[in-house]
CSV table of C-alpha atoms in Angstrom, one decimal:
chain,number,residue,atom,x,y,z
A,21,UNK,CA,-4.7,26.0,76.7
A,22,UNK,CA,-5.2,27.4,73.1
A,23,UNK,CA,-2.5,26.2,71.8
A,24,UNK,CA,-1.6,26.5,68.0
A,25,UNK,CA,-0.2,24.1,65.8
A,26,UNK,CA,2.6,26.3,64.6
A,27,UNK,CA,4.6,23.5,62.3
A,28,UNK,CA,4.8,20.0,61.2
A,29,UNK,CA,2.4,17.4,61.6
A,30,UNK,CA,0.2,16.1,64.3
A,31,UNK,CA,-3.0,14.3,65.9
A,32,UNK,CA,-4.7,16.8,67.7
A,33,UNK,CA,-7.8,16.4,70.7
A,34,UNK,CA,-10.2,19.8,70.2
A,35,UNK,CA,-11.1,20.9,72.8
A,36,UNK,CA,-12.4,24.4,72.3
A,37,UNK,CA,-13.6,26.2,69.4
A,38,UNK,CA,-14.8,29.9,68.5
A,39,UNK,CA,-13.8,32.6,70.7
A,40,UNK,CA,-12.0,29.9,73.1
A,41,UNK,CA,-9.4,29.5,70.4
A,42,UNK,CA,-6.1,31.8,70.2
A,43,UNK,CA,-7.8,32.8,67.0
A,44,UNK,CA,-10.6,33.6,68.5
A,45,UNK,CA,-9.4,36.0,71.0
A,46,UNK,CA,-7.5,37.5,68.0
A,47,UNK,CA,-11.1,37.7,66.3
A,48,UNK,CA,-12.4,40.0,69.4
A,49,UNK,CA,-9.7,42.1,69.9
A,50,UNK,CA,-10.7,42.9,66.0
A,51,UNK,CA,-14.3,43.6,66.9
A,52,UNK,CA,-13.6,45.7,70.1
A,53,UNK,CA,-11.1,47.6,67.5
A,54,UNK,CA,-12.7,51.3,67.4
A,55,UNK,CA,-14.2,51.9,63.6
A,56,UNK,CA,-12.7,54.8,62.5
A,57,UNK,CA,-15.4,57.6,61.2
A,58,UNK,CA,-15.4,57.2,57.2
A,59,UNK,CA,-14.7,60.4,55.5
A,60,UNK,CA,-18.7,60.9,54.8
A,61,UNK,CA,-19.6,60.6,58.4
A,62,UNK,CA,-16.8,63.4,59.2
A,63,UNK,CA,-18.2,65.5,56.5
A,64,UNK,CA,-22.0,65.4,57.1
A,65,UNK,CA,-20.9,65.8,61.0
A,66,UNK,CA,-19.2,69.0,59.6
A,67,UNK,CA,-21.9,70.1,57.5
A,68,UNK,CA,-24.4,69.3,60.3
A,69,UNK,CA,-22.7,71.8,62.5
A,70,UNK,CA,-22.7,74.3,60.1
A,71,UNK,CA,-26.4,74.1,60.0
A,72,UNK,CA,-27.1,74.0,63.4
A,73,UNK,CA,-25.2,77.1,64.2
A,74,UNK,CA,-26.1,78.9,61.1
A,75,UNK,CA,-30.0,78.1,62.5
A,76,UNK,CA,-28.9,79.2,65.9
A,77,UNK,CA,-28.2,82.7,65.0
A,78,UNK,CA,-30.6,83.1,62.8
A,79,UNK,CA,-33.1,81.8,65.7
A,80,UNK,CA,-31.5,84.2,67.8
A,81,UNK,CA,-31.4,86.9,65.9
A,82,UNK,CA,-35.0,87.1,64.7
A,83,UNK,CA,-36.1,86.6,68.1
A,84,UNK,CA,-34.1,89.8,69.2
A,85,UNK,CA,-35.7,92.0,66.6
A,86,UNK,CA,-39.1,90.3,66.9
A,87,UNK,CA,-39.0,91.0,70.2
A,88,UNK,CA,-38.5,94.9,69.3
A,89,UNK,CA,-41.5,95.1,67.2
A,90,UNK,CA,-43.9,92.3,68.4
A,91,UNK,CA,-45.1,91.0,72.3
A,92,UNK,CA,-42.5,88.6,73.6
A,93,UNK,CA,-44.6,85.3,73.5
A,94,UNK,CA,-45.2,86.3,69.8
A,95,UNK,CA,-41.4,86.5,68.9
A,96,UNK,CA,-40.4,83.7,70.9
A,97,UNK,CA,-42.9,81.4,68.9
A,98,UNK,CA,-41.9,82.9,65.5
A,99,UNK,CA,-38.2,82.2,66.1
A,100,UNK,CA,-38.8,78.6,67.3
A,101,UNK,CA,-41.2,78.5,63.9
A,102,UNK,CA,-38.6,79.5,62.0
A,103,UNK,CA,-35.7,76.7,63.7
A,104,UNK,CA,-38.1,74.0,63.6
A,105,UNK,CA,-38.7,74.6,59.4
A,106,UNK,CA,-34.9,75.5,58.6
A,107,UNK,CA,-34.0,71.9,60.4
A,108,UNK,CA,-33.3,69.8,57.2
A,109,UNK,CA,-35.4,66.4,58.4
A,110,UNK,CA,-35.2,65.0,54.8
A,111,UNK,CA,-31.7,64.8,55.2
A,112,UNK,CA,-31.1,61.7,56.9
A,113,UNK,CA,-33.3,59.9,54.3
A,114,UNK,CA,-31.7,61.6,51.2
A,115,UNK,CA,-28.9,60.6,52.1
A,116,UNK,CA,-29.7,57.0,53.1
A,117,UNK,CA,-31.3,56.3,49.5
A,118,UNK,CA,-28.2,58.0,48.2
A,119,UNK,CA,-25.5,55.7,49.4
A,120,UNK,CA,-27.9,53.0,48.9
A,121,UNK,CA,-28.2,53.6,45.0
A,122,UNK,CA,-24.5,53.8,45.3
A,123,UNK,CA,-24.7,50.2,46.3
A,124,UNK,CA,-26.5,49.1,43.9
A,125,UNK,CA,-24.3,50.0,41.6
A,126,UNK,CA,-21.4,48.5,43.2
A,127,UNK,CA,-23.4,45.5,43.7
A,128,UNK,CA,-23.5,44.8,39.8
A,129,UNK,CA,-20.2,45.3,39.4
A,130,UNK,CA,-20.1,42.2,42.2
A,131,UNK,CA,-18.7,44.0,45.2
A,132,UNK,CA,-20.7,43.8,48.6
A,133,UNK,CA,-21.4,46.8,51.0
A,134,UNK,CA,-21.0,45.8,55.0
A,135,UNK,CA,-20.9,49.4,56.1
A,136,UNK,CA,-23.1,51.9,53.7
A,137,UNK,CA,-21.1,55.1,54.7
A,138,UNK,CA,-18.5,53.7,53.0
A,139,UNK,CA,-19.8,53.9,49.4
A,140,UNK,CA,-19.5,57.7,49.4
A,141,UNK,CA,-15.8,57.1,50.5
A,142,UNK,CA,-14.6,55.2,47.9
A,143,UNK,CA,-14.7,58.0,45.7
A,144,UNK,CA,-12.0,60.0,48.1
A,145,UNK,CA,-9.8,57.8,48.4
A,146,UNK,CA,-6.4,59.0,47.1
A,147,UNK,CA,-4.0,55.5,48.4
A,148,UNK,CA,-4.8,52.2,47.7
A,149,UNK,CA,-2.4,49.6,49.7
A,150,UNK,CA,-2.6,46.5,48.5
A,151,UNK,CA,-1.4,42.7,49.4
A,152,UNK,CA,0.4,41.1,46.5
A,153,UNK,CA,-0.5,37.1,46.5
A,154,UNK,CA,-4.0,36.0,46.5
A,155,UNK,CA,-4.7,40.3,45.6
A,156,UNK,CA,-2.7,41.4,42.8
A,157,UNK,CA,-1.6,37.6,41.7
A,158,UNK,CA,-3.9,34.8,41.6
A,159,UNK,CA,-2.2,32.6,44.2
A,160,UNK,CA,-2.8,29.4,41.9
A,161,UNK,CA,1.2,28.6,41.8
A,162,UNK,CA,2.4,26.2,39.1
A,163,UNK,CA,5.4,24.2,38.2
A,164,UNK,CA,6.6,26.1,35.1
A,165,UNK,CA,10.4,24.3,34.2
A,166,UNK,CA,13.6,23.3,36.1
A,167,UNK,CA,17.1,24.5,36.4
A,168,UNK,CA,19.4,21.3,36.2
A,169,UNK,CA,22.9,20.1,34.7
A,170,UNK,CA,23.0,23.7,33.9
A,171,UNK,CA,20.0,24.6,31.8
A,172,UNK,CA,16.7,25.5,32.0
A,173,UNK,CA,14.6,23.2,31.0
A,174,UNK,CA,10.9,23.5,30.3
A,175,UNK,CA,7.9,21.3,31.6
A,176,UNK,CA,7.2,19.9,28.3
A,177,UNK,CA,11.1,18.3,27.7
A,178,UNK,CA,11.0,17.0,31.0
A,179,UNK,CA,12.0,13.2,31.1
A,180,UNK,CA,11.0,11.4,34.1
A,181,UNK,CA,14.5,9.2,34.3
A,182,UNK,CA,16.7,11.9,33.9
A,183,UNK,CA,14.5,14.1,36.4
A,184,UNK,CA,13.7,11.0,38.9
A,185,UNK,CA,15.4,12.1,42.0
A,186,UNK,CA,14.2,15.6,41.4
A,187,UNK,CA,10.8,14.4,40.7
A,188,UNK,CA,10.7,12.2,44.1
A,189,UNK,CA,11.9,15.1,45.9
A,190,UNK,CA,9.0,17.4,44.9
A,191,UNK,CA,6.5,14.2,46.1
A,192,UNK,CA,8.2,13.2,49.1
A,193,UNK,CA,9.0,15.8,50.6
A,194,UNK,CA,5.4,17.4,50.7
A,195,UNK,CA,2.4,17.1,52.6
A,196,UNK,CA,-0.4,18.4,50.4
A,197,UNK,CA,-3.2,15.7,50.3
A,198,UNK,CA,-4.8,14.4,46.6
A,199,UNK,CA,-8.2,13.7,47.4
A,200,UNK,CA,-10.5,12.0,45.1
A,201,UNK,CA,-14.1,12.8,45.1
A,202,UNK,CA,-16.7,12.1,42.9
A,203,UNK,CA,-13.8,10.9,40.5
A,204,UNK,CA,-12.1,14.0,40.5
A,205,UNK,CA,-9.2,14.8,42.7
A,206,UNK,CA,-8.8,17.7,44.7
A,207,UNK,CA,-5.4,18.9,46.6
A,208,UNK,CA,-4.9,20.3,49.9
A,209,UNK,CA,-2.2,22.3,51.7
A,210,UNK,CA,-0.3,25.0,50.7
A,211,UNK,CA,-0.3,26.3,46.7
A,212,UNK,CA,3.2,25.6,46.7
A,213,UNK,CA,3.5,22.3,47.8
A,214,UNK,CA,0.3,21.6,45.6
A,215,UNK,CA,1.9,22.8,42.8
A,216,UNK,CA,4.8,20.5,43.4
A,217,UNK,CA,3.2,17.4,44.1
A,218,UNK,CA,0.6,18.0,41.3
A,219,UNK,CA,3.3,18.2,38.9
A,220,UNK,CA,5.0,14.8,40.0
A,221,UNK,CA,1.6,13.3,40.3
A,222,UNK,CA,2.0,13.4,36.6
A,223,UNK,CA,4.5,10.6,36.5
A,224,UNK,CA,2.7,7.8,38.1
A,225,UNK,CA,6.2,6.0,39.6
A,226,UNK,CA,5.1,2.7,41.0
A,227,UNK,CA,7.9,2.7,43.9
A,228,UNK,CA,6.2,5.7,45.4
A,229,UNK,CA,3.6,3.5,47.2
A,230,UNK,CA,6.6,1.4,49.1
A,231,UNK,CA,8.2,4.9,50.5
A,232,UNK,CA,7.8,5.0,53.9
A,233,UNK,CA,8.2,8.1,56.1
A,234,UNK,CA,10.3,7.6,58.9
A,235,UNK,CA,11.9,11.1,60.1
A,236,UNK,CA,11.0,14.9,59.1
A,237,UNK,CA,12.3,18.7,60.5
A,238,UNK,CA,9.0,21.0,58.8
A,239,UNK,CA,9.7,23.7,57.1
A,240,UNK,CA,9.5,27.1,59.8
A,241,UNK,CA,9.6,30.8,58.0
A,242,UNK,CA,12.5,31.2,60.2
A,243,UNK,CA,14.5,27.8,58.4
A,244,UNK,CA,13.0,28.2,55.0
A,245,UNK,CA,13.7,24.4,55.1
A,246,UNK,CA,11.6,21.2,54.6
A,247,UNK,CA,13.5,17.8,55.1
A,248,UNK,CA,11.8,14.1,55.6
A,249,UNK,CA,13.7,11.0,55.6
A,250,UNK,CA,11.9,8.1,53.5
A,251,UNK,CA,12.8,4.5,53.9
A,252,UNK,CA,12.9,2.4,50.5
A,253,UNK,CA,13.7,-1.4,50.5
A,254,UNK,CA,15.9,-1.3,54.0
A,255,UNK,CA,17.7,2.2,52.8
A,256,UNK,CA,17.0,5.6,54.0
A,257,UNK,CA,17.1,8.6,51.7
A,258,UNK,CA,16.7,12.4,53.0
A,259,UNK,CA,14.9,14.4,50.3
A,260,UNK,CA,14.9,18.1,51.0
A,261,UNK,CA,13.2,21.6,49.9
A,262,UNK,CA,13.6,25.3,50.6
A,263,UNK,CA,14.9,28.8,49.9
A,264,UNK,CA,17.9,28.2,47.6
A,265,UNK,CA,19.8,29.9,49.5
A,266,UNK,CA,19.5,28.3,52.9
A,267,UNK,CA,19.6,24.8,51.1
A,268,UNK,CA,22.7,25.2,49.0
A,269,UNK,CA,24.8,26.1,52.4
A,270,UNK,CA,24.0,22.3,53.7
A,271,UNK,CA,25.3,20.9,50.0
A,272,UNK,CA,28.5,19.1,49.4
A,273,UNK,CA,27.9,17.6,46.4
A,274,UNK,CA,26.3,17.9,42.9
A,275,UNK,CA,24.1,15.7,41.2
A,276,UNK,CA,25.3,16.4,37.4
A,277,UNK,CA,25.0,14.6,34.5
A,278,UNK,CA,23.8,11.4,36.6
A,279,UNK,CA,26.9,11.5,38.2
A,280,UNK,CA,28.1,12.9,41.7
A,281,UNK,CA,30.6,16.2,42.0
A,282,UNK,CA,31.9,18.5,44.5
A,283,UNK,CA,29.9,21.0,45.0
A,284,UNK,CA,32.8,24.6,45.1
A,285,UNK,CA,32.3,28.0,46.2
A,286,UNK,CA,32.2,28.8,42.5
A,287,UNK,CA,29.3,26.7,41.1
A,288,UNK,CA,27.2,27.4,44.5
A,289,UNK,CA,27.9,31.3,43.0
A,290,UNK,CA,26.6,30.6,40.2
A,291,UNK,CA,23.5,29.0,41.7
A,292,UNK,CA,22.0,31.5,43.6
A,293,UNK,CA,23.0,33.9,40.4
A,294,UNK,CA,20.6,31.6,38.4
A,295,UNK,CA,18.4,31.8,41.2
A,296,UNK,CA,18.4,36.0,41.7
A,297,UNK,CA,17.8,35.7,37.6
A,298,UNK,CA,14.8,33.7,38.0
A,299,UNK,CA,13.6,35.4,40.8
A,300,UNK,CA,14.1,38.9,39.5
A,301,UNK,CA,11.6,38.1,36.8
A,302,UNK,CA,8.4,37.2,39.1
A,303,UNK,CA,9.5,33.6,39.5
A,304,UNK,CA,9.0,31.8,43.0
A,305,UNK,CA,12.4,29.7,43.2
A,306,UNK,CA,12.9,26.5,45.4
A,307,UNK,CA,15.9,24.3,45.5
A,308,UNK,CA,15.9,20.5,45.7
A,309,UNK,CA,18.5,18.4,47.1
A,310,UNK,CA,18.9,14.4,48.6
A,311,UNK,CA,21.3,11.5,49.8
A,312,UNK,CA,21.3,8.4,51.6
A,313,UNK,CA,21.9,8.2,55.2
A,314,UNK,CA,22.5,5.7,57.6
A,315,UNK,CA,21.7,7.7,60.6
A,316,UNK,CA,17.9,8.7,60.1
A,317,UNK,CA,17.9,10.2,63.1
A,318,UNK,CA,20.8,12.6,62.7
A,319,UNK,CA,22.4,15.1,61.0
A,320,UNK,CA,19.8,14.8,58.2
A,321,UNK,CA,20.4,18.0,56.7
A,322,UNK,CA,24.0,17.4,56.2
A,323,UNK,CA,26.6,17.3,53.3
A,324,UNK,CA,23.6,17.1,50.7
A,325,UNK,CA,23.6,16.6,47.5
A,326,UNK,CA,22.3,19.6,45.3
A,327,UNK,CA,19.7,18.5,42.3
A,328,UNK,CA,19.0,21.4,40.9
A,329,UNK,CA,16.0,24.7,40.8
A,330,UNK,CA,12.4,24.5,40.9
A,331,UNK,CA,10.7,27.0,38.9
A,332,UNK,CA,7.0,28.3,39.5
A,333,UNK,CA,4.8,31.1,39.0
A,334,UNK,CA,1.9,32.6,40.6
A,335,UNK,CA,0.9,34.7,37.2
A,336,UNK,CA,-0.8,38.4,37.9
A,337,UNK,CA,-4.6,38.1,37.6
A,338,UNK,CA,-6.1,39.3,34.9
A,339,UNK,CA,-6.7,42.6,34.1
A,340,UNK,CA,-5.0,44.0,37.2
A,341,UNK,CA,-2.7,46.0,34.7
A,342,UNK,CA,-5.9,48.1,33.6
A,343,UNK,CA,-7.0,48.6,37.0
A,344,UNK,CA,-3.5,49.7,38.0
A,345,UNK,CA,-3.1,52.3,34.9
A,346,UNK,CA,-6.8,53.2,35.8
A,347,UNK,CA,-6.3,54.3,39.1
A,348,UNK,CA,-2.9,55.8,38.8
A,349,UNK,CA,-4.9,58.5,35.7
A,350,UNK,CA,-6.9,59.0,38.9
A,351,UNK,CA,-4.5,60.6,40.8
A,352,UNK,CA,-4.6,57.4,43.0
A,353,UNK,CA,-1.7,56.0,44.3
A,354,UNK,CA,-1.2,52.6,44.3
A,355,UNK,CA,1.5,50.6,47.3
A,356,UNK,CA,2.2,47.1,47.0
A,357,UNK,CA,2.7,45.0,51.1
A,358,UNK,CA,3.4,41.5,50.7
A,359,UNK,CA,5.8,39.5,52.7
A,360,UNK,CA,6.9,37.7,49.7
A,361,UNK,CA,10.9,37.9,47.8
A,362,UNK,CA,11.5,41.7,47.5
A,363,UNK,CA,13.1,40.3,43.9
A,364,UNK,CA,9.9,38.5,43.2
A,365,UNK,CA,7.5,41.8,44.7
A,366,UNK,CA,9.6,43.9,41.8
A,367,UNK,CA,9.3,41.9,39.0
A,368,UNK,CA,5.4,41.1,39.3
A,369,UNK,CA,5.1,45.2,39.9
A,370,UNK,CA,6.8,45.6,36.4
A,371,UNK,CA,4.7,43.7,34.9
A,372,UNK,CA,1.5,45.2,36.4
A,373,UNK,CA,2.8,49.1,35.9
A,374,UNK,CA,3.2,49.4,40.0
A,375,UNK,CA,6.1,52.0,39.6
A,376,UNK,CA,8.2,52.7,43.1
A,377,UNK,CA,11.2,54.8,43.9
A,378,UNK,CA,12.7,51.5,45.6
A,379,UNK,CA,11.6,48.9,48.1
A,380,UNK,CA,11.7,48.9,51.6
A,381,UNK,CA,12.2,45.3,53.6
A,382,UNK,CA,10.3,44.4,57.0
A,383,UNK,CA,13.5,44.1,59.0
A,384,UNK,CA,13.7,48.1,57.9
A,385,UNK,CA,10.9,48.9,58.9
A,386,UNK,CA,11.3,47.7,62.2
A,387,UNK,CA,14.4,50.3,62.5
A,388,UNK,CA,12.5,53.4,61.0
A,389,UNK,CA,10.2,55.7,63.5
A,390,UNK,CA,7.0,57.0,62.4
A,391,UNK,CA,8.8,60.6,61.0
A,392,UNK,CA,11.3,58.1,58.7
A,393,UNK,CA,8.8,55.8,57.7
A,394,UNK,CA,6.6,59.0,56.3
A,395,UNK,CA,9.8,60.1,54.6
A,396,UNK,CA,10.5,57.0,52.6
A,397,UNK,CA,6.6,57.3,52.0
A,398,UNK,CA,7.1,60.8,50.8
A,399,UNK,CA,10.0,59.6,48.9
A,400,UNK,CA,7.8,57.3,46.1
A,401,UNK,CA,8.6,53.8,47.7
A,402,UNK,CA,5.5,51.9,46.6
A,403,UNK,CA,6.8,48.0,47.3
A,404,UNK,CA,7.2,46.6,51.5
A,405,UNK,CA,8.5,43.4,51.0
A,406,UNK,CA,8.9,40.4,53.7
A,407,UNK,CA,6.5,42.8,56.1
A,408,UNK,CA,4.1,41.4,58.9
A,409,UNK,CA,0.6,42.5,59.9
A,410,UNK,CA,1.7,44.6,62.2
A,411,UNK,CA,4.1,46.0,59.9
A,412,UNK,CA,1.2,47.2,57.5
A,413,UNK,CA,-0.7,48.4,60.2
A,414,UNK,CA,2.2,50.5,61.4
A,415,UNK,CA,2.1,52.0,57.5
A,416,UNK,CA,-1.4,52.6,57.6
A,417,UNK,CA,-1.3,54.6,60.5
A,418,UNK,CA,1.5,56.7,59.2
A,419,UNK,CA,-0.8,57.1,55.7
A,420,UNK,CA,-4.0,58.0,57.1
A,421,UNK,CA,-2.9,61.0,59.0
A,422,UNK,CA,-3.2,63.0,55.6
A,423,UNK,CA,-5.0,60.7,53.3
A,424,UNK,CA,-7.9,58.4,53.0
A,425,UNK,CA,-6.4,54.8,52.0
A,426,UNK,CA,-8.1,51.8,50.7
A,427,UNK,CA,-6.8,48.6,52.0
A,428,UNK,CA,-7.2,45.2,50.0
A,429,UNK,CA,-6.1,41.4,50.4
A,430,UNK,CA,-7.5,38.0,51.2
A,431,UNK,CA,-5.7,36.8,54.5
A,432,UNK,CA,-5.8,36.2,57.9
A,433,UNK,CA,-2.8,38.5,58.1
A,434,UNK,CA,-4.7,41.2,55.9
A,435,UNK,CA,-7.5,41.6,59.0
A,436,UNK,CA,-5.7,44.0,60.5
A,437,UNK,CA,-4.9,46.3,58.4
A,438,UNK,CA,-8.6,46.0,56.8
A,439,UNK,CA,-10.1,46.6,59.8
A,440,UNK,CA,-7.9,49.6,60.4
A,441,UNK,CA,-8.0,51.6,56.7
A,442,UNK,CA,-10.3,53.9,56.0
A,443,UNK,CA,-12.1,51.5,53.3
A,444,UNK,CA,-11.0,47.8,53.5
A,445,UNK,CA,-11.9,45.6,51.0
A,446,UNK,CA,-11.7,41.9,51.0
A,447,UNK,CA,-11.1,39.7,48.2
A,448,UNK,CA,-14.1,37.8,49.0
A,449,UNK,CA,-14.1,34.9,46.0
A,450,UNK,CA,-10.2,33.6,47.1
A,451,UNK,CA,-10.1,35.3,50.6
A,452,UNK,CA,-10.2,33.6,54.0
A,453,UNK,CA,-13.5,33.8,56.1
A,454,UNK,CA,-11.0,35.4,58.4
A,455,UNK,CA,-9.9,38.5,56.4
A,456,UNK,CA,-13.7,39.0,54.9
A,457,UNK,CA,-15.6,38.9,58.5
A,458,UNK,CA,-13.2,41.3,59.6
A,459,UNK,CA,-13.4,43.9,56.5
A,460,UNK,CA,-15.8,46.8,57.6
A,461,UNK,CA,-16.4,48.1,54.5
A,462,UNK,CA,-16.4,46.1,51.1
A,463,UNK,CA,-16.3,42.7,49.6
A,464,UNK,CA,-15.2,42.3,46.2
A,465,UNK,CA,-15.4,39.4,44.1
């Protein structure tokens, strides 16, 4: 019934594949998509009627006098004559070897061409949207310190007793696989959860192997929430992960100092100030928290107890600060869509020079028509945070009615919006299959 897997964890039975799949019907609504005419096409189409009807009159006109001076069969031929040489025919192959030198040249700077036409259109393009993880970051997340018993504490002074609940946390609750081939061992599942569980992979506790999963809610966009209950040696312990935000709301108490406190209004305050700080400077945050319950199979995400702040960062790729200052001397103007932490979007923009007039969320979106949208557009707002696909296809629409926009990212919920810009181009090296097969125009590595 093409069914999707939306969250948690499962057995499936396959039983169709390709373009019987959900995303496979998504995959042909993308390839019955019309392809827009690049601004080349629309230009030699323009050009090409200027010929013809330049020819025309001439035609017509010679024939008229011809016919004046000379028998009629004699001035008919000499104004066809004259049509048949003025018809550029070496156009069409000038232009060919052109774009294809173009290419070439593109080629050795490691992008591939899908769609030749486009090669010319690079070079007018005056807005270049862009997704931020995995496009302007290098989506290789990576546990970089710890909030806890009010400090920040870096990845080098951690100590594995005084950081043991914190550390089981980040293990337990997780599903990213270690994989060991060939002697080396490989992760799988999301960056995030990789970078957690590679991190605690570091400590080697023995009692990890006697855990037992008994119970787990999976984390939904919509919960920003991950809790699993383990069993350890007849007891049950609920170890929990999320937004810190969401999590601190379902905390009680305080894990401080290796001893337990109430958790007040005031020290949760201060928290999610800590974690606005963090966040503000291009930091992904998660909170942590546990107990042990004797009900396994309810109220498992109640009256926690709060460990402390994960710290990670997904550091800008390199060089992307050149290419930003490079394109903006151009004239080019640069707009970040991600549907990542406004706070977080904001932060890595400063450090790449992505300069905005403010930043507009999803949820606004969603309340602006098409004439306000193109206002805030007008009005320098260079950052859409926590947007969907069809968000960013709503702001490429709005875009291309007066411009010619680039469109770049590596996702499954890029294809859209590459398939729609005026040049898309895929980050081919880190991108999905998904987002490059649907790119009509370029593939950059």
């Amino acid at each position: 019934m093409n069914t999707l897997i939306y969250t948690g964890q499962a057995k499936a039975l396959v039983q169709g594949i390709g373009m019987n799949t959900r995303i496979g019907k998504i995959a042909k609504n993308l390839q019955e998509m019309k392809e827009n005419q690049t601004v080349f096409q629309k230009e030699i189409s323009k050009f090409s009627k200027k010929v013809f009807w330049m020819i025309f009159g001439i035609t017509i006109l010679v024939g008229v006098v011809g016919a004046l001076k000379y028998p009629l069969y004699q001035a008919i031929l000499t104004a066809i004559s004259l049509a048949v040489a003025a018809i550029p025919e070496g156009l069409p192959a000038v232009v060919t070897l052109t774009l294809a030198m173009g290419a070439k040249i593109l080629m050795k700077k490691h992008a591939l061409v899908r769609r030749l036409g486009i090669t010319e259109s690079i070079g007018a393009v005056n807005i270049i949207c862009t997704d931020k993880t995995g496009t302007l970051t290098e989506n290789k997340m990576s546990v970089v310190g710890f909030f806890f018993n009010d400090k920040k504490i870096s990845v080098e002074k951690v100590e594995s007793k005084e950081f043991k609940q914190i550390i089981l946390s980040s293990y337990l609750c997780n599903n990213a696989k270690a994989i060991e081939e060939k002697g080396k061992i490989n992760y799988l599942g999301e960056p995030t959860e990789i970078a957690l569980k590679e991190f605690a992979d570091k400590f080697k506790f023995k009692e990890l192997e006697y855990y037992k999963r008994i119970n787990e809610i999976s984390f939904t966009s919509k919960r920003k929430l991950m809790s699993v209950v383990e069993n350890y040696k007849d007891r049950n312990f609920v170890y929990s992960k999320g937004a810190p935000e969401i999590l601190i709301e379902k905390c009680n108490k305080i894990y401080y100092n290796g001893k337990y406190w109430k958790l007040t209004n005031t020290k949760k305050r201060e928290l999610l100030k800590k974690n606005e700080e963090f966040s503000s400077k291009g930091y992904r945050v998660l909170g942590l928290a546990f107990k042990e319950t004797k009900t396994p199979k309810r109220n498992i995400e109640k009256e926690l107890v709060w460990l402390g702040l994960v710290i990670m960062m997904d550091p800008p790729r390199k060089h992307v600060k050149e290419a930003i200052k490079e394109v903006r001397d151009a004239g080019i103007r640069v707009i970040m869509m991600t549907g990542d932490n406004p706070l977080t979007a904001k932060a890595i923009a400063d450090k790449i020079g992505l300069e905005t007039n403010g930043i507009v969320l999803g949820r606004e979106v969603d309340k602006l028509n098409d004439k306000q949208l193109e206002e805030k557009l007008n009005e320098g707002i260079n950052i859409f945070a926590r947007i969907s696909p069809l968000h960013k296809l709503k702001i490429l629409e709005i875009l291309e009615k007066n411009n010619t926009v680039a469109m770049t990212g590596d996702g499954v919920n890029d294809a859209l919006a590459l398939k729609k810009a005026d040049v898309g181009i895929a980050m081919g090296l880190n991108g999905t299959e998904r987002s490059e097969e649907h790119t009509s125009e370029l593939q950059s590595h």
